[in-house]
Short mmCIF file of C-alpha atoms and ligand atoms in Angstrom, two decimals:
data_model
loop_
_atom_site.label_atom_id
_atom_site.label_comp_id
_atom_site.label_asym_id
_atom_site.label_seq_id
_atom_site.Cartn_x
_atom_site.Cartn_y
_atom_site.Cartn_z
CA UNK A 678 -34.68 -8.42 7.04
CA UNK A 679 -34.73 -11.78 8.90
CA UNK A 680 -37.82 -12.60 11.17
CA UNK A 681 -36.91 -14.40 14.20
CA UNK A 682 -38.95 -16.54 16.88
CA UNK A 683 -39.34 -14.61 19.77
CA UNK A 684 -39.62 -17.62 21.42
CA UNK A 685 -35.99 -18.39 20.87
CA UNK A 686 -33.86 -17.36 23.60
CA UNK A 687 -30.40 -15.53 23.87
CA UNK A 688 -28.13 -18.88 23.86
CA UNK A 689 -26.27 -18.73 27.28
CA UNK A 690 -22.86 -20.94 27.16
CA UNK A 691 -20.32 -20.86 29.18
CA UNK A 692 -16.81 -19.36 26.82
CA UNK A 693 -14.67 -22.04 26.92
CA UNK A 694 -11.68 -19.23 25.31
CA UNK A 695 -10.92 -16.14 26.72
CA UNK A 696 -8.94 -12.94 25.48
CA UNK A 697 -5.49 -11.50 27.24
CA UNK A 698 -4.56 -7.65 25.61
CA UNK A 699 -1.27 -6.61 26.18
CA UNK A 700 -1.41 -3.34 24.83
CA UNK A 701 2.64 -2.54 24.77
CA UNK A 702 4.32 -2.05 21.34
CA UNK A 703 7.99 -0.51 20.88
CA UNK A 704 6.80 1.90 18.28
CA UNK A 705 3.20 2.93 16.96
CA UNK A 706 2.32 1.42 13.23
CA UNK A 707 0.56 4.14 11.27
CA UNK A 708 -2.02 2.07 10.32
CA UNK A 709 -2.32 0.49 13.42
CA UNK A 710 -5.78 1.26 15.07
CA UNK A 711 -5.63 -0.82 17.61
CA UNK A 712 -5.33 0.16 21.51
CA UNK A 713 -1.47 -0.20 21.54
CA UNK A 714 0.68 2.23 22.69
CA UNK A 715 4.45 3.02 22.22
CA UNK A 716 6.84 4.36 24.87
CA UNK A 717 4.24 3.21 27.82
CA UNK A 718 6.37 0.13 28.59
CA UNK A 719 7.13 1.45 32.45
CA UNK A 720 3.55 0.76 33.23
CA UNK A 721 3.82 -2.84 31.99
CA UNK A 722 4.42 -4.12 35.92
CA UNK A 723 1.42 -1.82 37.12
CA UNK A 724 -0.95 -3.22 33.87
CA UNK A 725 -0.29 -6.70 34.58
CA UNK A 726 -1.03 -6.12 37.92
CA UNK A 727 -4.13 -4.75 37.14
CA UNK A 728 -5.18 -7.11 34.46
CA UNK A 729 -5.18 -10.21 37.37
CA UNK A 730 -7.34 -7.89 39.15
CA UNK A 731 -9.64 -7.77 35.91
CA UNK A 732 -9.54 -11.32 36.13
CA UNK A 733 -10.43 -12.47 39.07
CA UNK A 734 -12.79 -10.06 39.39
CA UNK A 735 -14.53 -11.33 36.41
CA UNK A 736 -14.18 -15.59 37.04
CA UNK A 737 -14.03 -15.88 41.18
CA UNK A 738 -17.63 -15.65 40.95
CA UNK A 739 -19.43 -17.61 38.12
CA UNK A 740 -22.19 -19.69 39.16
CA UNK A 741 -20.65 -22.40 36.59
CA UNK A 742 -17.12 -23.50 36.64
CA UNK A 743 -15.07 -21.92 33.97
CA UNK A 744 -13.01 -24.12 31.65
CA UNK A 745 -11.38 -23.03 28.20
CA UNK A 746 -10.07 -24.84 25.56
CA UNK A 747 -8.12 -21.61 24.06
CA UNK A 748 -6.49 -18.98 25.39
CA UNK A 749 -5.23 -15.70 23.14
CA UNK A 750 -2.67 -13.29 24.73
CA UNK A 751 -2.85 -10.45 21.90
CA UNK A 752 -2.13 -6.94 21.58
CA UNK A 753 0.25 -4.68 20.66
CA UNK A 754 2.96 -7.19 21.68
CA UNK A 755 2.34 -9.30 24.12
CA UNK A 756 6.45 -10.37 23.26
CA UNK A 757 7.52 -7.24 24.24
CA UNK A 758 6.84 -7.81 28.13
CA UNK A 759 8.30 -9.94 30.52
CA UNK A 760 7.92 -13.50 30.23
CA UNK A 761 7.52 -13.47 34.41
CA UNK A 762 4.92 -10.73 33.61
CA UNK A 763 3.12 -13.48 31.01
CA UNK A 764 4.00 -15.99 33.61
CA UNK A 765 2.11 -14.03 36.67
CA UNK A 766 -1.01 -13.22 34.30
CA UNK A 767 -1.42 -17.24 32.99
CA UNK A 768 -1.47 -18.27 36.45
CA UNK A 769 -3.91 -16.05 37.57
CA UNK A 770 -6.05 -17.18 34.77
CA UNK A 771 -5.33 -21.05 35.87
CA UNK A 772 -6.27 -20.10 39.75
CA UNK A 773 -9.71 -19.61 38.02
CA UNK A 774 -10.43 -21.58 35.08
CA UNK A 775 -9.61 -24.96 34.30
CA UNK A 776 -7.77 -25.90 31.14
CA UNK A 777 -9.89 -28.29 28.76
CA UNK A 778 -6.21 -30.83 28.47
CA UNK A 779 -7.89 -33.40 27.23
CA UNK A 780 -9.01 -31.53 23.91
CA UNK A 781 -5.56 -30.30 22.82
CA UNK A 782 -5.78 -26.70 24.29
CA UNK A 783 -4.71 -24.23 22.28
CA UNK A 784 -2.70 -21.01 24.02
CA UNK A 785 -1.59 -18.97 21.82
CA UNK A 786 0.42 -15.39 21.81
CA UNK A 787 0.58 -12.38 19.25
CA UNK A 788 4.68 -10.75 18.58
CA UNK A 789 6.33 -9.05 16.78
CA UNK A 790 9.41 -10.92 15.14
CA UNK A 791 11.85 -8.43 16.52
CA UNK A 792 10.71 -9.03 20.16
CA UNK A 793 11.92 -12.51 19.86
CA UNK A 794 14.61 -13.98 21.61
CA UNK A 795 15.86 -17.74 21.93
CA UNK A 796 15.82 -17.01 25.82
CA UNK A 797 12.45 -15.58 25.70
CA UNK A 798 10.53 -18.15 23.25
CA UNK A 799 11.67 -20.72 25.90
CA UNK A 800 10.28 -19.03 28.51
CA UNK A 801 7.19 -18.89 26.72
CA UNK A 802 7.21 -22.53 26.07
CA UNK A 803 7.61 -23.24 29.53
CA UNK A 804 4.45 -20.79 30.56
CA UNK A 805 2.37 -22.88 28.14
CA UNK A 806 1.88 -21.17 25.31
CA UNK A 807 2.05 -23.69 22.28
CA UNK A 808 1.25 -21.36 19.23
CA UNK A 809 2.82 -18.36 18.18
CA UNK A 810 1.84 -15.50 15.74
CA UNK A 811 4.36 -13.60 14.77
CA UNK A 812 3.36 -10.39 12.22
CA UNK A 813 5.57 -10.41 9.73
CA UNK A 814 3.21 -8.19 7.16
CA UNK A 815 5.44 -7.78 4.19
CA UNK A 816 8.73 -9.69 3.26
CA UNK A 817 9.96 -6.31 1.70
CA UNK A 818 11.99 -4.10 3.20
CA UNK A 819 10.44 -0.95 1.64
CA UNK A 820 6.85 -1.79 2.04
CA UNK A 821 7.90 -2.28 6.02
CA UNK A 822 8.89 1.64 6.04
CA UNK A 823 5.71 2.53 3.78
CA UNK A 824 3.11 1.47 6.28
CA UNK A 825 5.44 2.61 9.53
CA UNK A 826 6.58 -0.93 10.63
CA UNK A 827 9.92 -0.45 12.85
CA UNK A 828 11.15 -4.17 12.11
CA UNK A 829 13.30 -5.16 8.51
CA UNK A 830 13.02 -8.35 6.64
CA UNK A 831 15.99 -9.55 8.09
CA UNK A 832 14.74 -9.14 11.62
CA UNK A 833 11.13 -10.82 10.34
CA UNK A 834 13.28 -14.08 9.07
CA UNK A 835 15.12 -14.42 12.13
CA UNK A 836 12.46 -14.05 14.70
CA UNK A 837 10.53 -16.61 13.04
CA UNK A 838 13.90 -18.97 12.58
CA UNK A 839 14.78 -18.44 16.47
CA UNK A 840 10.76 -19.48 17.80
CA UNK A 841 11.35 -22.00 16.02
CA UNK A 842 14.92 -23.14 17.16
CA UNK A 843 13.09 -22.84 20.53
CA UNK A 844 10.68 -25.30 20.35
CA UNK A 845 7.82 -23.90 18.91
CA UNK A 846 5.70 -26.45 16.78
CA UNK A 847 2.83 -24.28 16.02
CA UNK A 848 4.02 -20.74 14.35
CA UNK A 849 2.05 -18.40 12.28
CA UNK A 850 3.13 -15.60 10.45
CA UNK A 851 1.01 -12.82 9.14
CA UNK A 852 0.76 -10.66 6.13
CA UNK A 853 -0.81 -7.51 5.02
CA UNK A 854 -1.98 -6.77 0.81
CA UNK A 855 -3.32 -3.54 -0.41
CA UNK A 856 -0.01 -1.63 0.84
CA UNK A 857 0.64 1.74 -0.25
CA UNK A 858 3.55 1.10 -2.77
CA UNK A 859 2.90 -2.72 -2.94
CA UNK A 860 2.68 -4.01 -6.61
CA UNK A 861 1.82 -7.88 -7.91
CA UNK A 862 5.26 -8.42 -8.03
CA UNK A 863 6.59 -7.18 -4.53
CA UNK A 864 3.72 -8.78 -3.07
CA UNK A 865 4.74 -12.21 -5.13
CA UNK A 866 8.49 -11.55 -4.13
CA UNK A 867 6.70 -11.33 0.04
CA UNK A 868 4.44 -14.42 -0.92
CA UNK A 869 7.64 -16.27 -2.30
CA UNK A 870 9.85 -15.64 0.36
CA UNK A 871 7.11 -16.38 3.27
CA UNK A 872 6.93 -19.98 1.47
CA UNK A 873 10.54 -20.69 1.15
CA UNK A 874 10.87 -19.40 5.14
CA UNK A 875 8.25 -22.25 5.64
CA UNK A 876 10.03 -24.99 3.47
CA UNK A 877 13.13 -24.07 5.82
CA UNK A 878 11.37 -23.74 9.08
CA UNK A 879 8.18 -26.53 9.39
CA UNK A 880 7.50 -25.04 12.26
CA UNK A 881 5.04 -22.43 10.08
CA UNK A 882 1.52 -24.54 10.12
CA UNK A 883 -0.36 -21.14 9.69
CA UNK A 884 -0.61 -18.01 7.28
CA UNK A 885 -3.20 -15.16 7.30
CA UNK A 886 -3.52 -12.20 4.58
CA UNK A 887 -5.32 -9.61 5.99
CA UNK A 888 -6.26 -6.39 3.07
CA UNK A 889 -5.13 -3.26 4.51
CA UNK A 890 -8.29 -1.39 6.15
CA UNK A 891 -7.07 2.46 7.06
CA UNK A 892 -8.75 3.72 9.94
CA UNK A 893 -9.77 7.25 9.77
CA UNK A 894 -7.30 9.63 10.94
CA UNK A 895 -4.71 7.19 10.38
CA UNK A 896 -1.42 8.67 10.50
CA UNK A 897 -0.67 6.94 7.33
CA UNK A 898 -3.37 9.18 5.27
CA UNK A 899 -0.73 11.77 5.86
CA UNK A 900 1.95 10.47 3.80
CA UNK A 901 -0.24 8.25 1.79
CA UNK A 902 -4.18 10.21 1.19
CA UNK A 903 -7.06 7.91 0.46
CA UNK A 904 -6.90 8.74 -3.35
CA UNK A 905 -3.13 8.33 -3.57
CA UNK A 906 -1.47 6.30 -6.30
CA UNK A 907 0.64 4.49 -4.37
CA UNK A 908 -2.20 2.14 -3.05
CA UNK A 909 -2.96 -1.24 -5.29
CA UNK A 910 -6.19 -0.51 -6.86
CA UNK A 911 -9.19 -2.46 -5.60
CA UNK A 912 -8.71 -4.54 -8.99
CA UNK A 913 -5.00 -5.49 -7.83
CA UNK A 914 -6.00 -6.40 -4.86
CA UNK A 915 -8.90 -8.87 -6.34
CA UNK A 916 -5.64 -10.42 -8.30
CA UNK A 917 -3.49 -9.86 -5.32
CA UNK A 918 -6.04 -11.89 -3.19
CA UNK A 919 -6.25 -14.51 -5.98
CA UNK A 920 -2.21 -15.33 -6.20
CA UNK A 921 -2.35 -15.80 -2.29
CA UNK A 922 -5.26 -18.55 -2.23
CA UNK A 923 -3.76 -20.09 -5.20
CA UNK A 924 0.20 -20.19 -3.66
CA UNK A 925 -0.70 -21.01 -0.50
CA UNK A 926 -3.23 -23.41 -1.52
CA UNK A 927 -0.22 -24.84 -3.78
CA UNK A 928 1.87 -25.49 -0.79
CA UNK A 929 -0.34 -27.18 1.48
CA UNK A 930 -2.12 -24.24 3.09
CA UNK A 931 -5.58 -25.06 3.04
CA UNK A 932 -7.63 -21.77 3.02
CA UNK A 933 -10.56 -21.91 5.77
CA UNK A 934 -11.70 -18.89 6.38
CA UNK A 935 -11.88 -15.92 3.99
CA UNK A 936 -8.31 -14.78 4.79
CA UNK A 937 -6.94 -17.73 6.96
CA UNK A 938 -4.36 -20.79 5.81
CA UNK A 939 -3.52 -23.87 7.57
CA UNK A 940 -2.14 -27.19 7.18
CA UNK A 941 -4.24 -30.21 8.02
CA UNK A 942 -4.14 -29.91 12.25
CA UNK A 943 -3.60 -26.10 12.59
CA UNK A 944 -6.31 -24.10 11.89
CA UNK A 945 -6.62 -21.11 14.64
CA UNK A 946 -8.87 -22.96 17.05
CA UNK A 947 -9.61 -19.11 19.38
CA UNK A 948 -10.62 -17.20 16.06
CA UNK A 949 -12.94 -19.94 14.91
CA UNK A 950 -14.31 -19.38 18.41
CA UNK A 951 -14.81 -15.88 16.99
CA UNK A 952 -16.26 -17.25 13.54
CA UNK A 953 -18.74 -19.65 15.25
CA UNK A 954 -20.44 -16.91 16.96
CA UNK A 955 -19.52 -18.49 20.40
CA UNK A 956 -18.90 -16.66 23.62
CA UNK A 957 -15.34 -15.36 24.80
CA UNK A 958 -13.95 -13.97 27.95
CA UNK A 959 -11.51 -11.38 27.55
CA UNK A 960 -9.39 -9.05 29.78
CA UNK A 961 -7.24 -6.02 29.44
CA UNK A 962 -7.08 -2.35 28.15
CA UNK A 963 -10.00 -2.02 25.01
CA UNK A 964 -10.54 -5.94 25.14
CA UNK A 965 -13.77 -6.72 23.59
CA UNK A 966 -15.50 -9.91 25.01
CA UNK A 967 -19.40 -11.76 24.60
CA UNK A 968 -20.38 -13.41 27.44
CA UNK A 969 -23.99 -14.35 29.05
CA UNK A 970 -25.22 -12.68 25.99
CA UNK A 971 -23.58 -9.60 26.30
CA UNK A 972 -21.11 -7.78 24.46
CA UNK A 973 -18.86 -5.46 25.94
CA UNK A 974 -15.61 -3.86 26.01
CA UNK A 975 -13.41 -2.44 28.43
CA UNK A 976 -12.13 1.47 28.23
CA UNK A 977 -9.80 1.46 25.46
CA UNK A 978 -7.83 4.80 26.72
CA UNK A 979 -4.99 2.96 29.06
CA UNK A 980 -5.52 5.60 31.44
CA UNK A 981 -9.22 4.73 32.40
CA UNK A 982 -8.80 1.62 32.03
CA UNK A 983 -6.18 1.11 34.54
CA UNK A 984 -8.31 3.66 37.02
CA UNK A 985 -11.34 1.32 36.82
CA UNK A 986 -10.31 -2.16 35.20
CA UNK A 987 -14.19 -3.36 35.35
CA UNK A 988 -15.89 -0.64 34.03
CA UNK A 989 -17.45 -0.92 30.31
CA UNK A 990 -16.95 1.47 27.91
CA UNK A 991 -19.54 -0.35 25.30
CA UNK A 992 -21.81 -2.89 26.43
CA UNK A 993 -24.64 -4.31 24.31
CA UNK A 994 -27.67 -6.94 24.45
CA UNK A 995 -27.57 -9.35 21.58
CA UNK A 996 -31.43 -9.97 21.05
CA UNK A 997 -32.20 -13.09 18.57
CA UNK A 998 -32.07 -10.95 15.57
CA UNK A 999 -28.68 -9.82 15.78
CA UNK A 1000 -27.59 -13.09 16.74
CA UNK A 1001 -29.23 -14.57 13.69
CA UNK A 1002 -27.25 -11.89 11.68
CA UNK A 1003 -24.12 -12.44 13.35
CA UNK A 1004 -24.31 -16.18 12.99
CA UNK A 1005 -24.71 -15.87 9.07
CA UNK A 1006 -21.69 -12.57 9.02
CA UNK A 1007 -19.20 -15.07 10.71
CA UNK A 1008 -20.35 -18.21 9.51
CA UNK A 1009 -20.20 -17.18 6.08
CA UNK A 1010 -16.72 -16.56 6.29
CA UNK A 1011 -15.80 -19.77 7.26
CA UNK A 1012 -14.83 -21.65 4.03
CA UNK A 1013 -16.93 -25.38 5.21
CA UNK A 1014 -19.92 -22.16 5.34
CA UNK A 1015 -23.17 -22.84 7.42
CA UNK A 1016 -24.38 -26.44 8.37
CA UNK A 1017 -28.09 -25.05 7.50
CA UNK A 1018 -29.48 -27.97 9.88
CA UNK A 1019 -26.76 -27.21 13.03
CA UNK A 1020 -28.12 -23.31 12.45
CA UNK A 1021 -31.83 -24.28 12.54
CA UNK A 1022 -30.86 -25.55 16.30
CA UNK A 1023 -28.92 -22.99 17.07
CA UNK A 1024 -30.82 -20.05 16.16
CA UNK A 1025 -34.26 -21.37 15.37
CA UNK A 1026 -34.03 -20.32 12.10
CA UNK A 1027 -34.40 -22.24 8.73
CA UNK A 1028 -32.41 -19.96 6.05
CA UNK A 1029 -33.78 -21.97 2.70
CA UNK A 1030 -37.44 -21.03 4.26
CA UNK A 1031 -36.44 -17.19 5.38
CA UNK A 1032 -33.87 -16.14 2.70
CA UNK A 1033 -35.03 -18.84 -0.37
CA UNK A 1034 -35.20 -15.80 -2.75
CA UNK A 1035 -32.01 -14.35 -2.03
CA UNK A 1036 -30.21 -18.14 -1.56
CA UNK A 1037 -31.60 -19.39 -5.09
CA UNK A 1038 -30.77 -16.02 -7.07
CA UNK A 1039 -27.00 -16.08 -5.54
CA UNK A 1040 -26.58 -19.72 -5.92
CA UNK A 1041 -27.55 -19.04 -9.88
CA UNK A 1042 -25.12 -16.08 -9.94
CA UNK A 1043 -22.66 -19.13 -9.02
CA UNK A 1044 -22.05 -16.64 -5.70
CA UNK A 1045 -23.19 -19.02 -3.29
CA UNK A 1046 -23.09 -22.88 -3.32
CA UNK A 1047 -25.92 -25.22 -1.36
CA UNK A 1048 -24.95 -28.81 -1.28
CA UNK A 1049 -25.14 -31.38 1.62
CA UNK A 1050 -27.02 -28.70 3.63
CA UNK A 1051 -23.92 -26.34 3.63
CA UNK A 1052 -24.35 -23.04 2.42
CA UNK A 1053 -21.27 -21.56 1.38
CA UNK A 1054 -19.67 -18.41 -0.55
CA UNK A 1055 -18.10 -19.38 -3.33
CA UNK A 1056 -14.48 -18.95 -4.62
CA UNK A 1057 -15.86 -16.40 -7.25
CA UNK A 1058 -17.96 -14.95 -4.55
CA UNK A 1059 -15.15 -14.43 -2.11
CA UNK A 1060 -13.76 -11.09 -3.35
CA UNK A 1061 -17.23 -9.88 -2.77
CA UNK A 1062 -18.27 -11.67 0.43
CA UNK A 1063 -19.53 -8.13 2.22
CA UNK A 1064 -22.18 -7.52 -0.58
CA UNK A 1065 -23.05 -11.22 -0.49
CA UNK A 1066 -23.60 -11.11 3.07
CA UNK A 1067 -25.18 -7.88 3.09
CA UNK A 1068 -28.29 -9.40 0.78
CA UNK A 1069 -28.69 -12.29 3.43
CA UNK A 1070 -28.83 -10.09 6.62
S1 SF4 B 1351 3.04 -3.79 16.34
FE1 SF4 B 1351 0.92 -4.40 15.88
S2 SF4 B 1351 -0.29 -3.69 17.62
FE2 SF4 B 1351 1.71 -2.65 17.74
S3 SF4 B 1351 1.36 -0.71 16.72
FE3 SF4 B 1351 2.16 -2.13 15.17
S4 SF4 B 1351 0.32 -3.04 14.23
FE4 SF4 B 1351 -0.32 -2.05 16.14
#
C-alpha cells in the first residue's frame, strides 16, 4: 500500500475531451456488456433530444470556459442513427465548448461496418468527425456467428473500403482474441486479412486487439460455458497476443498501449486521455465521466436515464490515494510507461522512494524496465501486466 501526502490535493483540470453514448445497436452481441440495446431505435429522436439536454445542463454553467481537444461519440453504434441526429448533438456540444483547432482536434465515432454507407460517411465528414472506428472483431465468418456478431466478413471489408472511398483519413478497425472456436490459425488468417485490407485501403492508421472478457450472465456462457473447449486456452492466447504485436509491429503498427497499434501520427488521442488519468466529460445513457475530481456515471437502464438525464447512478470521490493508484493502473499500460519525474508533480509521489522494493525485484525479474526515469512493463511482462500492477498498487 502506497502512502500519500495529505497535503496533496485532488488535481482539478478542466477535461479538455468529453464522451457522446449512443446506445442504439441493430442486434445485441452476446458478449456485449455494454449499455446498448437492440430494437430501441424509435427512441433514437427522443434520446438525442435528451442527450442536448444532458449537455447543456452539464457545460452552460462552468465557472471556466470549456474547450476540448477530443471528442468520442461511442456506443452501441453511434452509425446506426441519423447523421442529422449526430449533426443536432455536435452542435449542441459546440454552443458550449470551444474546439482546441489549433492542436489538431481529434473527433472521433464508434460503427459498426455494416452501418456504413458512402452517403452516410460523408455526412459524417461534413459534421466533423475525422476518425472512425469501425469493429470489425474477427475477419472469419464463423467466429462472427460464434460470439453473436450480426455482420459477415464481406460486410466488415466493405464498410471499411466505402469510409474510406468517403474521405476518411483516419480509420481504425478493431479486433477481438480469445474467441470461443478461434484457433492460432483462424486468428492468423483474421490478422492476415486485416493487414492486406490496410495495404489496399491506407486509410487504416489504427488497430486494437482487445482479449475477450465475458461478463457474467453473458448470453454467450449459454452456448459456450466458462470451462468449454471451444475457448483458446489462456496459453493460446499468450501466443495469440504475441503474433499480433509481432505482425502488426511488422507492418508499421507501432504498439503503444498494451492492446493499441498506430502508425507514426495516429495514436487514439481521447483514450490516452483515459490512460493519462486526465479528466473527461461525458454524456448519454450509462456514460461514465471524471470531472472536478469526481467520478460518476449516468443510469445505465435507458429507461431512467431518459426520465432523469442528470441523475447519477454511481458517483465517487477520488481521494489522493486512489489517484496515485490509478495514475500507476493506466500509466502502466501505456507502452513509453511513467515519466517517474512528471508523476512526482503530478501526484506528489516519488515511486523509486515508495515502491523501491517492489521496482528493483521486478526490474531483476526483467518484468519491469527503469531507464531515463521511465518506468515501464516490459515486453515479457506484458502478458502479465495485472499481476505486475497489482504488486505496485
Ligand atoms: S455492436 Fe458493439 S455495442 Fe452493439 S451490441 Fe454489439 S458489441 Fe455491443
Amino acid at each position: 500500500m502506497i502512502a500519500t501526502p495529505d497535503t496533496q490535493m485532488n488535481k482539478k483540470t478542466s477535461p479538455e475531451s468529453a464522451y457522446i453514448h449512443i446506445p442504439f445497436c441493430t442486434h445485441k452481441c452476446e458478449f456485449c456488456d455494454f449499455a446498448a440495446f437492440a430494437g430501441l431505435i424509435e427512441l433514437e429522436d427522443q434520446y438525442c433530444k435528451i442527450l442536448c439536454h444532458e449537455i447543456e445542463s452539464r457545460l452552460a454553467n462552468r465557472a471556466e470556459p470549456v474547450s476540448l481537444r477530443t471528442i468520442f461519440y461511442g456506443g452501441g453504434t453511434p452509425g446506426l442513427i441519423k447523421p442529422e441526429n449526430i449533426a443536432m448533438i455536435h452542435e449542441q456540444l459546440l454552443k458550449y465548448a470551444a474546439v482546441k483547432s489549433a492542436e489538431n482536434p481529434e473527433i472521433a465515432m464508434e460503427t459498426t461496418p455494416h452501418a456504413i454507407t458512402l452517403k452516410k460517411a460523408q455526412a459524417w465528414l461534413n459534421i466533423g468527425i475525422n476518425r472512425l472506428s469501425i469493429g470489425i472483431e474477427s475477419l472469419c465468418d464463423d467466429e462472427l456467428t460464434a460470439i453473436g456478431r450480426d455482420h459477415t466478413v464481406a460486410e466488415a471489408v466493405t464498410g471499411v473500403k466505402l469510409a474510406q472511398q468517403a474521405g476518411f483519413k483516419n480509420i481504425s478497425i478493431d479486433f477481438m482474441y480469445g474467441l470461443p472456436t478461434q484457433t492460432l490459425k483462424s486468428w492468423q488468417i483474421t490478422l492476415e486479412a486485416g493487414l492486406s485490407l490496410a495495404d489496399e485501403c491506407p486509410a487504416i492508421q489504427h488497430i486494437s486487439a482487445y482479449g475477450l472478457e465475458i461478463a457474467k450472465n453473458s448470453p454467450l456462457l449459454s452456448r459456450f460455458p466458462r470451462d468449454s473447449a471451444s475457448y483458446p486456452s489462456d496459453d493460446l492466447c499468450v501466443q495469440m497476443y504475441e503474433m499480433l504485436v509481432a505482425k502488426l509491429e511488422q507492418n508499421n503498427y507501432q504498439q503503444y498501449e498494451v492492446s493499441n497499434f498506430a502508425r507514426p501520427g495516429f495514436r487514439s488521442e481521447h483514450n490516452l486521455t483515459y490512460w493519462r488519468n486526465a479528466p473527461y466529460f461525458a454524456f448519454g445513457v450509462g456514460a461514465h465521466r471524471y470531472v472536478d475530481g469526481v467520478r460518476s456515471a449516468n443510469w445505465r437502464s435507458l429507461k431512467k436515464y431518459m426520465r432523469t438525464p442528470l441523475a447519477d447512478e454511481v458517483s465517487e470521490n477520488i481521494d489522493q490515494a486512489m489517484r496515485v493508484k490509478e495514475g500507476i493502473m493506466l500509466g502502466l499500460r501505456l507502452l513509453e510507461g511513467i515519466d517517474l519525474q512528471v508523476f512526482r508533480a503530478d501526484y506528489g509521489i516519488d515511486l523509486l522512494e515508495t515502491q523501491r522494493g517492489e521496482i528493483e525485484f521486478l526490474c531483476r525479474e526483467k518484468l519491469l524496465d527503469l531507464s531515463d526515469n521511465m518506468l515501464r512493463i516490459t515486453r515479457q511482462g506484458i502478458p502479465i501486466s495485472n499481476s505486475i500492477i497489482a504488486r505496485l498498487i
